[in-house]
Coordinates of N, CA and C in Angstrom, one line a residue:
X1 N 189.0 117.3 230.7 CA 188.8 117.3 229.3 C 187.3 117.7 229.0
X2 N 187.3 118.2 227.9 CA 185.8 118.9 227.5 C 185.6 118.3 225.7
X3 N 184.3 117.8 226.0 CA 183.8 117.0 224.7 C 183.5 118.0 223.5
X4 N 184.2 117.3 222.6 CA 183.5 119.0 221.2 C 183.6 118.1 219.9
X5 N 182.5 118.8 219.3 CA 182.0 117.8 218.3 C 182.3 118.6 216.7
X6 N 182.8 118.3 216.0 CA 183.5 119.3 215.1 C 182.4 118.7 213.7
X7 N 181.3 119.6 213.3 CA 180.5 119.3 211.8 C 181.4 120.1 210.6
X8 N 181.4 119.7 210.0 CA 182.4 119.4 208.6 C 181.0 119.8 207.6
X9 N 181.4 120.7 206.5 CA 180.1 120.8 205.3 C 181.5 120.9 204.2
X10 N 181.3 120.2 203.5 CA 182.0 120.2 202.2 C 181.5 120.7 200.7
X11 N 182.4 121.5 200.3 CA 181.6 121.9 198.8 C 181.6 120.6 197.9
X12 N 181.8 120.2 196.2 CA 181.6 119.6 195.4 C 182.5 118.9 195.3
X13 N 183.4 120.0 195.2 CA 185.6 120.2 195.0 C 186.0 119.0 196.1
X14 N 185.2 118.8 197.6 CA 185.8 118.0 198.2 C 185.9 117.0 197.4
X15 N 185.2 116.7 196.8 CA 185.1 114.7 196.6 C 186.0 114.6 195.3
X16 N 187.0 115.4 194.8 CA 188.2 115.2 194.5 C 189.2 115.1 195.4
X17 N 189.2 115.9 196.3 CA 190.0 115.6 197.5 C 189.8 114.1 198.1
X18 N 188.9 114.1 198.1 CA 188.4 112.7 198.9 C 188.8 111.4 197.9
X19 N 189.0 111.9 196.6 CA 189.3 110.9 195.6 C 190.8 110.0 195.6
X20 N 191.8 111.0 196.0 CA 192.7 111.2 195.7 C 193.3 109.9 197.3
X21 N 194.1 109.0 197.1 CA 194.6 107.6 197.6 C 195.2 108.4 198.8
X22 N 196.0 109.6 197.8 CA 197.2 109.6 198.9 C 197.1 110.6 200.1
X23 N 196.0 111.4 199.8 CA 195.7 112.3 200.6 C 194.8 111.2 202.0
X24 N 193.8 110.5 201.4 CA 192.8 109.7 202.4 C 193.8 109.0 203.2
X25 N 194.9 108.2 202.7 CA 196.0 107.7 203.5 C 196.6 108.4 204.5
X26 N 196.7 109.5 204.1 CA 197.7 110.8 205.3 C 196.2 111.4 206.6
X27 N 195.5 111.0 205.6 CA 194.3 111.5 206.4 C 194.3 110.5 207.4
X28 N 193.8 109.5 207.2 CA 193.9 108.4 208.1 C 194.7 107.5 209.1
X29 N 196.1 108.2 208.7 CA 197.5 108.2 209.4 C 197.1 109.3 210.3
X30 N 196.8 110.6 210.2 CA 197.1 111.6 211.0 C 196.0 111.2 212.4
X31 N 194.4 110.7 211.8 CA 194.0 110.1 212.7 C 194.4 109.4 213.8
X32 N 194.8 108.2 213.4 CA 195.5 107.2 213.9 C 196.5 108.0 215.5
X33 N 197.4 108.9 214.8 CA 198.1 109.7 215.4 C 197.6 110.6 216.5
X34 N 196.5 110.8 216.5 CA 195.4 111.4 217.3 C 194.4 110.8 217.9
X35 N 195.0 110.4 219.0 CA 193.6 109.3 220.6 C 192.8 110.4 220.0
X36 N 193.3 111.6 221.0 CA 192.0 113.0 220.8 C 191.1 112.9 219.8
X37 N 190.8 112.1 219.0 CA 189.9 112.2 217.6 C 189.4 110.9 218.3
X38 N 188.4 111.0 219.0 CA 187.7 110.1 219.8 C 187.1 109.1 218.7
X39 N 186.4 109.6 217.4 CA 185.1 109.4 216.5 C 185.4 109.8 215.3
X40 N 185.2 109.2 214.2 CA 185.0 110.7 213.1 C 184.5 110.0 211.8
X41 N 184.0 110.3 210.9 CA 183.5 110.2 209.7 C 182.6 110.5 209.1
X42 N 182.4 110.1 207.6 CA 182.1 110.9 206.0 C 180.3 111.4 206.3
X43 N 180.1 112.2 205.7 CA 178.5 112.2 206.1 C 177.9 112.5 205.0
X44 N 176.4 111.5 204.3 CA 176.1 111.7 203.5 C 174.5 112.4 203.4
X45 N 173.7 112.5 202.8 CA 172.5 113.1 202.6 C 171.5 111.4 202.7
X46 N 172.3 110.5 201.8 CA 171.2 109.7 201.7 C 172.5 108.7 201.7
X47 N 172.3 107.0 201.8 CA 173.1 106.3 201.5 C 173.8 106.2 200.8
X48 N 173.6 106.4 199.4 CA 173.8 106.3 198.0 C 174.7 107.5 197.5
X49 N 174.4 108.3 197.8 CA 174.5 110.0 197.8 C 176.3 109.8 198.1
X50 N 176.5 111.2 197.4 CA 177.8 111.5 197.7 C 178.1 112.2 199.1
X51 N 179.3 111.9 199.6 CA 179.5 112.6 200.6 C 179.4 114.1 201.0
X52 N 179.0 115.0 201.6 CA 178.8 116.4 202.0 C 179.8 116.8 202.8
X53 N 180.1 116.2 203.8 CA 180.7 116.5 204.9 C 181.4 115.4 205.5
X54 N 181.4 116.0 207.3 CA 181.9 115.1 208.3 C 181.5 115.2 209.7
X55 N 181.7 114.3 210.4 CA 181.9 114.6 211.8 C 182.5 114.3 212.1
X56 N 183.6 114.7 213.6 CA 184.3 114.3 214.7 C 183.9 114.6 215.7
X57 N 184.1 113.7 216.8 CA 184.4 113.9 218.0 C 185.5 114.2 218.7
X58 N 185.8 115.0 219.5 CA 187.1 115.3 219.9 C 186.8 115.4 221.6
X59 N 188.1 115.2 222.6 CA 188.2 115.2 223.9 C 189.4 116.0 223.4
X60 N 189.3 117.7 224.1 CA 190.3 118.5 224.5 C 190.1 119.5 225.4
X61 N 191.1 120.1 225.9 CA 191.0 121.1 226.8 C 190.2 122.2 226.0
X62 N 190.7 122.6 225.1 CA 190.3 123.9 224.7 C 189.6 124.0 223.2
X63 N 189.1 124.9 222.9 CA 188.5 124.9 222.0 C 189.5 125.3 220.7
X64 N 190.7 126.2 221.1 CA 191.9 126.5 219.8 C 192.7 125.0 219.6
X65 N 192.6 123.8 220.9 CA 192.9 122.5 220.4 C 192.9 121.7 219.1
X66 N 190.9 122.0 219.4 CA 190.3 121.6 218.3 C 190.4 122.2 216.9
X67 N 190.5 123.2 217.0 CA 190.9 124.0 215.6 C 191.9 123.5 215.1
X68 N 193.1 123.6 215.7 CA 194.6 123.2 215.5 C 194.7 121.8 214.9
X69 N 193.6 120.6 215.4 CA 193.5 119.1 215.1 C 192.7 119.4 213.4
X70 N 191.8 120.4 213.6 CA 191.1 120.1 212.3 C 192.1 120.8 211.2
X71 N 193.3 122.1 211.4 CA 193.5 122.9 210.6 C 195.1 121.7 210.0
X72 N 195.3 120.9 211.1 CA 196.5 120.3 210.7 C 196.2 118.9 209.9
X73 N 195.1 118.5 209.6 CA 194.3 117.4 208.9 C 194.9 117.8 207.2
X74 N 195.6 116.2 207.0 CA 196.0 116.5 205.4 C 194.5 116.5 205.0
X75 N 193.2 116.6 205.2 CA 192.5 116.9 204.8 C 191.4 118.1 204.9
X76 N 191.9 119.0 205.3 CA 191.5 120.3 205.2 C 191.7 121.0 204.4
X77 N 191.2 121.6 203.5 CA 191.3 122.3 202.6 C 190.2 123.4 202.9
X78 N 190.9 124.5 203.3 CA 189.7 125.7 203.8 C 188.7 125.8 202.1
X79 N 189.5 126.2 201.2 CA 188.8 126.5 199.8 C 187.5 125.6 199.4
X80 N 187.7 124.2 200.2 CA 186.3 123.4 200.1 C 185.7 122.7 201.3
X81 N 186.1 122.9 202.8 CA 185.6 122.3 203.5 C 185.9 123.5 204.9
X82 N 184.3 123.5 205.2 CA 184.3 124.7 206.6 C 184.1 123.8 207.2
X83 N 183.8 124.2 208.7 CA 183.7 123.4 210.0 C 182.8 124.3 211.0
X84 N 182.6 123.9 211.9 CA 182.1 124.4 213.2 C 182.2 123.5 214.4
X85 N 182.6 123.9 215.3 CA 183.2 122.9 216.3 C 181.9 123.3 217.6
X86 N 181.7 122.6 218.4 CA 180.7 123.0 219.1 C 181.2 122.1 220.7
X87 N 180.9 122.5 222.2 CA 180.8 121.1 222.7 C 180.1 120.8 222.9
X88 N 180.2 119.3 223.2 CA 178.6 118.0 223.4 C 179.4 117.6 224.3
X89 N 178.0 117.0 225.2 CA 177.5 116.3 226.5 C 177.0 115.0 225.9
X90 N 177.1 114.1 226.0 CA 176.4 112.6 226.2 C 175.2 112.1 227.1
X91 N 174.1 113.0 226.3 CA 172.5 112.3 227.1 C 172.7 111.0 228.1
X92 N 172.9 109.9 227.4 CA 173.1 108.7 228.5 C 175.0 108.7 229.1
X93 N 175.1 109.1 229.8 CA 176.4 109.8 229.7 C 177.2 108.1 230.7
X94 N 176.2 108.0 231.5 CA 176.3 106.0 232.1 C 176.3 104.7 231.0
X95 N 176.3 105.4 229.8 CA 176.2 104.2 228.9 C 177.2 104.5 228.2
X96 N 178.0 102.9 227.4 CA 178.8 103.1 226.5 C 178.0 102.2 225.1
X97 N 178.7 103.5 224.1 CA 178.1 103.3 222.4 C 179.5 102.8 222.1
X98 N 179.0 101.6 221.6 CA 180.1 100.9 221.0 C 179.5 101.1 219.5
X99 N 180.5 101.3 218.6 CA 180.1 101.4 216.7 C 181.4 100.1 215.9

């Protein structure tokens, strides 16, 4: 398995998406539904600030995996949220980050 870190930038339009109960629910079910989604959440500029984006972490073989986890997310919406998927290595790679 190969580590890949998926950055999320969201336009304005997301935080209507993000508004909406029923979508965050399916969002969060699909997670659930996915070990593979090692990590993931909202990312803001400042605490207070509205959300911009996101991150995940993902463990998959391939990199069309990852695409496929992010494109089948009741929360994708290409019209307001791009991505870039990258892989990452873990600097202390002997340590575990608990959150």
């Amino acid at each position: 398995m190969i580590r890949w870190v998926v950055i999320f930038k969201d336009s304005i339009e997301m935080l209507e998406v993000r508004a909406r109960k029923d979508l965050r629910d399916a969002h969060v079910a699909y997670a659930k539904d996915h070990p593979e989604l090692l990590i993931g959440g909202g990312l803001k500029p400042e605490k207070d600030e509205p959300f911009c984006g996101a991150l995940w972490v993902v463990e998959a073989t391939t990199k069309a995996e990852v695409k496929k986890l992010v494109e089948n997310d009741p929360f994708y919406f290409p019209k307001h949220r791009s991505f870039e998927i990258f892989t990452w290595g873990k600097l202390l790679e002997d340590q575990t980050a608990t959150l």
